[in-house]
Amino acid sequence: MEKHWALIRCTCGGAYGSPRGTKRPCPHCGSTNGYESKLFETPDQLSEAVASSNLPEGIAQEVESKIAIQKAKAETKATMSRGGPEAIRRILQKSTTSEGIITVELLSRELLKEGYEEPTAEQVIGSAEVEGILIRKAPNLWAWLQ
């Protein structure tokens, strides 16, 4: 696919987008002395590049860091959803205290940390009880059988 969209860097330090090969004035200072610094296939890609290019350095790093974290969480979630029961068992193990106890609160926290909205902690504990993995020790406490 051809790259028809250009990220223009102006001498004032600003960045803006333009169709490739056209001379447009900088929206920051009005100069036409900018240069094409990068080419893109779609206007959406160009828009993201312009937005990130005009962010102050510290903020740009913070935004990139947060985006990377969100991508990693999404990848982890996708991997775990493919992992099925093994992933849920791993989360159950991470939710277990050093005394071998699991609570709904601990499991809920771990499921959310791992990016799971479904199944809920109650559903996981219920299934684990039925499968003979957990046994209820008290109203809100479960322990491993295996």
PDB file of C-alpha atoms in Angstrom:
ATOM      1  CA  MET A   1       0.000   0.000   0.000  1.00  0.00           C
ATOM      2  CA  GLU A   2       1.298   3.453  -0.879  1.00  0.00           C
ATOM      3  CA  LYS A   3       2.101   6.028   1.729  1.00  0.00           C
ATOM      4  CA  HIS A   4       0.108   9.139   0.869  1.00  0.00           C
ATOM      5  CA  TRP A   5       0.269  10.985   4.197  1.00  0.00           C
ATOM      6  CA  ALA A   6       3.262  12.890   5.557  1.00  0.00           C
ATOM      7  CA  LEU A   7       4.262  13.978   9.041  1.00  0.00           C
ATOM      8  CA  ILE A   8       5.754  17.443   8.580  1.00  0.00           C
ATOM      9  CA  ARG A   9       8.331  18.822  11.030  1.00  0.00           C
ATOM     10  CA  CYS A  10       8.449  22.591  11.114  1.00  0.00           C
ATOM     11  CA  THR A  11      11.460  24.746  11.937  1.00  0.00           C
ATOM     12  CA  CYS A  12       9.492  26.011  14.971  1.00  0.00           C
ATOM     13  CA  GLY A  13       9.570  22.481  16.426  1.00  0.00           C
ATOM     14  CA  GLY A  14       5.902  21.676  15.838  1.00  0.00           C
ATOM     15  CA  ALA A  15       4.610  18.761  13.836  1.00  0.00           C
ATOM     16  CA  TYR A  16       1.569  18.547  11.586  1.00  0.00           C
ATOM     17  CA  GLY A  17       0.143  16.326   8.892  1.00  0.00           C
ATOM     18  CA  SER A  18      -0.374  16.872   5.207  1.00  0.00           C
ATOM     19  CA  PRO A  19      -1.070  14.879   2.063  1.00  0.00           C
ATOM     20  CA  ARG A  20       2.304  13.820   0.658  1.00  0.00           C
ATOM     21  CA  GLY A  21       3.936  16.353  -1.649  1.00  0.00           C
ATOM     22  CA  THR A  22       1.749  19.339  -0.736  1.00  0.00           C
ATOM     23  CA  LYS A  23       3.100  22.513   0.871  1.00  0.00           C
ATOM     24  CA  ARG A  24       0.888  23.504   3.753  1.00  0.00           C
ATOM     25  CA  PRO A  25       1.698  26.188   6.315  1.00  0.00           C
ATOM     26  CA  CYS A  26       2.485  25.157   9.862  1.00  0.00           C
ATOM     27  CA  PRO A  27      -0.601  25.585  12.068  1.00  0.00           C
ATOM     28  CA  HIS A  28       1.687  26.646  14.922  1.00  0.00           C
ATOM     29  CA  CYS A  29       3.694  29.452  13.283  1.00  0.00           C
ATOM     30  CA  GLY A  30       2.509  29.760   9.655  1.00  0.00           C
ATOM     31  CA  SER A  31       5.877  28.838   8.129  1.00  0.00           C
ATOM     32  CA  THR A  32       6.098  26.676   5.000  1.00  0.00           C
ATOM     33  CA  ASN A  33       9.700  25.640   5.718  1.00  0.00           C
ATOM     34  CA  GLY A  34       8.820  22.244   7.164  1.00  0.00           C
ATOM     35  CA  TYR A  35      10.115  18.922   5.878  1.00  0.00           C
ATOM     36  CA  GLU A  36       8.523  15.483   5.521  1.00  0.00           C
ATOM     37  CA  SER A  37       9.921  13.413   8.375  1.00  0.00           C
ATOM     38  CA  LYS A  38       7.827  10.272   8.045  1.00  0.00           C
ATOM     39  CA  LEU A  39       5.211   8.812   5.685  1.00  0.00           C
ATOM     40  CA  PHE A  40       2.021   6.923   6.542  1.00  0.00           C
ATOM     41  CA  GLU A  41      -0.515   4.798   4.703  1.00  0.00           C
ATOM     42  CA  THR A  42      -3.647   6.065   6.456  1.00  0.00           C
ATOM     43  CA  PRO A  43      -4.843   9.353   7.937  1.00  0.00           C
ATOM     44  CA  ASP A  44      -5.410   7.547  11.254  1.00  0.00           C
ATOM     45  CA  GLN A  45      -1.747   6.552  11.476  1.00  0.00           C
ATOM     46  CA  LEU A  46      -0.754  10.118  10.615  1.00  0.00           C
ATOM     47  CA  SER A  47      -3.096  11.530  13.247  1.00  0.00           C
ATOM     48  CA  GLU A  48      -1.537   9.371  15.980  1.00  0.00           C
ATOM     49  CA  ALA A  49       1.967  10.368  14.866  1.00  0.00           C
ATOM     50  CA  VAL A  50       1.112  14.088  14.891  1.00  0.00           C
ATOM     51  CA  ALA A  51      -0.444  13.830  18.350  1.00  0.00           C
ATOM     52  CA  SER A  52       2.532  11.999  19.842  1.00  0.00           C
ATOM     53  CA  SER A  53       5.050  14.266  18.074  1.00  0.00           C
ATOM     54  CA  ASN A  54       3.532  17.381  19.620  1.00  0.00           C
ATOM     55  CA  LEU A  55       3.527  16.063  23.187  1.00  0.00           C
ATOM     56  CA  PRO A  56       6.174  17.425  25.551  1.00  0.00           C
ATOM     57  CA  GLU A  57       8.982  14.886  26.142  1.00  0.00           C
ATOM     58  CA  GLY A  58       8.021  13.903  29.707  1.00  0.00           C
ATOM     59  CA  ILE A  59       4.360  13.510  28.877  1.00  0.00           C
ATOM     60  CA  ALA A  60       5.174  11.568  25.701  1.00  0.00           C
ATOM     61  CA  GLN A  61       7.213   9.066  27.731  1.00  0.00           C
ATOM     62  CA  GLU A  62       4.408   8.717  30.272  1.00  0.00           C
ATOM     63  CA  VAL A  63       1.809   8.162  27.531  1.00  0.00           C
ATOM     64  CA  GLU A  64       4.033   5.608  25.767  1.00  0.00           C
ATOM     65  CA  SER A  65       4.570   3.805  29.065  1.00  0.00           C
ATOM     66  CA  LYS A  66       0.830   3.632  29.773  1.00  0.00           C
ATOM     67  CA  ILE A  67       0.109   2.434  26.238  1.00  0.00           C
ATOM     68  CA  ALA A  68       2.769  -0.270  26.592  1.00  0.00           C
ATOM     69  CA  ILE A  69       1.249  -1.389  29.904  1.00  0.00           C
ATOM     70  CA  GLN A  70      -2.229  -1.568  28.364  1.00  0.00           C
ATOM     71  CA  LYS A  71      -0.920  -3.544  25.387  1.00  0.00           C
ATOM     72  CA  ALA A  72       0.876  -5.945  27.723  1.00  0.00           C
ATOM     73  CA  LYS A  73      -2.298  -6.425  29.779  1.00  0.00           C
ATOM     74  CA  ALA A  74      -4.301  -7.072  26.609  1.00  0.00           C
ATOM     75  CA  GLU A  75      -1.727  -9.618  25.430  1.00  0.00           C
ATOM     76  CA  THR A  76      -1.702 -11.279  28.846  1.00  0.00           C
ATOM     77  CA  LYS A  77      -5.485 -11.416  28.847  1.00  0.00           C
ATOM     78  CA  ALA A  78      -5.541 -12.944  25.363  1.00  0.00           C
ATOM     79  CA  THR A  79      -2.887 -15.474  26.344  1.00  0.00           C
ATOM     80  CA  MET A  80      -4.719 -16.422  29.518  1.00  0.00           C
ATOM     81  CA  SER A  81      -8.067 -16.763  27.795  1.00  0.00           C
ATOM     82  CA  ARG A  82      -6.353 -19.252  25.512  1.00  0.00           C
ATOM     83  CA  GLY A  83      -4.834 -20.886  28.599  1.00  0.00           C
ATOM     84  CA  GLY A  84      -8.278 -21.770  29.969  1.00  0.00           C
ATOM     85  CA  PRO A  85      -8.345 -23.862  33.138  1.00  0.00           C
ATOM     86  CA  GLU A  86      -4.568 -23.715  33.568  1.00  0.00           C
ATOM     87  CA  ALA A  87      -4.682 -19.921  33.697  1.00  0.00           C
ATOM     88  CA  ILE A  88      -7.518 -19.929  36.234  1.00  0.00           C
ATOM     89  CA  ARG A  89      -5.657 -22.481  38.367  1.00  0.00           C
ATOM     90  CA  ARG A  90      -2.550 -20.265  38.245  1.00  0.00           C
ATOM     91  CA  ILE A  91      -4.626 -17.267  39.370  1.00  0.00           C
ATOM     92  CA  LEU A  92      -6.137 -19.356  42.172  1.00  0.00           C
ATOM     93  CA  GLN A  93      -2.622 -20.246  43.323  1.00  0.00           C
ATOM     94  CA  LYS A  94      -1.533 -16.585  43.217  1.00  0.00           C
ATOM     95  CA  SER A  95      -4.611 -15.699  45.324  1.00  0.00           C
ATOM     96  CA  THR A  96      -3.736 -18.191  48.047  1.00  0.00           C
ATOM     97  CA  THR A  97      -2.275 -16.941  51.327  1.00  0.00           C
ATOM     98  CA  SER A  98       0.800 -18.532  52.894  1.00  0.00           C
ATOM     99  CA  GLU A  99      -1.626 -20.502  55.116  1.00  0.00           C
ATOM    100  CA  GLY A 100      -3.293 -21.999  52.022  1.00  0.00           C
ATOM    101  CA  ILE A 101      -6.475 -19.911  52.318  1.00  0.00           C
ATOM    102  CA  ILE A 102      -8.407 -18.282  49.469  1.00  0.00           C
ATOM    103  CA  THR A 103     -11.045 -15.573  49.892  1.00  0.00           C
ATOM    104  CA  VAL A 104     -13.383 -13.997  47.350  1.00  0.00           C
ATOM    105  CA  GLU A 105     -11.658 -10.651  47.904  1.00  0.00           C
ATOM    106  CA  LEU A 106      -8.162 -12.001  47.229  1.00  0.00           C
ATOM    107  CA  LEU A 107      -9.309 -13.889  44.140  1.00  0.00           C
ATOM    108  CA  SER A 108     -11.304 -10.906  42.822  1.00  0.00           C
ATOM    109  CA  ARG A 109      -8.267  -8.666  43.171  1.00  0.00           C
ATOM    110  CA  GLU A 110      -6.031 -11.136  41.341  1.00  0.00           C
ATOM    111  CA  LEU A 111      -8.567 -11.718  38.545  1.00  0.00           C
ATOM    112  CA  LEU A 112      -8.873  -7.955  37.976  1.00  0.00           C
ATOM    113  CA  LYS A 113      -5.100  -7.518  38.087  1.00  0.00           C
ATOM    114  CA  GLU A 114      -4.809 -10.189  35.393  1.00  0.00           C
ATOM    115  CA  GLY A 115      -7.497  -8.489  33.282  1.00  0.00           C
ATOM    116  CA  TYR A 116     -10.395 -10.892  33.881  1.00  0.00           C
ATOM    117  CA  GLU A 117     -13.917  -9.548  34.247  1.00  0.00           C
ATOM    118  CA  GLU A 118     -15.411 -12.967  33.569  1.00  0.00           C
ATOM    119  CA  PRO A 119     -15.538 -15.427  35.217  1.00  0.00           C
ATOM    120  CA  THR A 120     -16.125 -13.741  38.560  1.00  0.00           C
ATOM    121  CA  ALA A 121     -14.351 -14.839  41.738  1.00  0.00           C
ATOM    122  CA  GLU A 122     -17.592 -16.402  42.972  1.00  0.00           C
ATOM    123  CA  GLN A 123     -17.918 -18.421  39.752  1.00  0.00           C
ATOM    124  CA  VAL A 124     -14.306 -19.603  39.924  1.00  0.00           C
ATOM    125  CA  ILE A 125     -14.633 -20.646  43.573  1.00  0.00           C
ATOM    126  CA  GLY A 126     -17.954 -22.379  42.876  1.00  0.00           C
ATOM    127  CA  SER A 127     -16.451 -24.355  39.996  1.00  0.00           C
ATOM    128  CA  ALA A 128     -13.365 -25.215  42.046  1.00  0.00           C
ATOM    129  CA  GLU A 129     -15.593 -26.518  44.873  1.00  0.00           C
ATOM    130  CA  VAL A 130     -17.608 -28.662  42.454  1.00  0.00           C
ATOM    131  CA  GLU A 131     -14.402 -30.031  40.900  1.00  0.00           C
ATOM    132  CA  GLY A 132     -13.010 -30.897  44.322  1.00  0.00           C
ATOM    133  CA  ILE A 133     -10.123 -28.443  44.129  1.00  0.00           C
ATOM    134  CA  LEU A 134     -11.262 -26.221  47.023  1.00  0.00           C
ATOM    135  CA  ILE A 135     -13.174 -26.897  50.224  1.00  0.00           C
ATOM    136  CA  ARG A 136     -15.034 -24.298  52.279  1.00  0.00           C
ATOM    137  CA  LYS A 137     -13.397 -23.804  55.687  1.00  0.00           C
ATOM    138  CA  ALA A 138     -15.584 -20.929  56.925  1.00  0.00           C
ATOM    139  CA  PRO A 139     -18.248 -18.606  55.458  1.00  0.00           C
ATOM    140  CA  ASN A 140     -15.722 -16.665  53.348  1.00  0.00           C
ATOM    141  CA  LEU A 141     -12.676 -18.951  53.446  1.00  0.00           C
ATOM    142  CA  TRP A 142     -11.659 -21.828  51.190  1.00  0.00           C
ATOM    143  CA  ALA A 143      -8.648 -24.136  51.267  1.00  0.00           C
ATOM    144  CA  TRP A 144      -6.983 -26.327  48.658  1.00  0.00           C
ATOM    145  CA  LEU A 145      -7.797 -30.040  48.617  1.00  0.00           C
ATOM    146  CA  GLN A 146      -5.150 -30.907  46.053  1.00  0.00           C
TER     147      GLN A 146
END
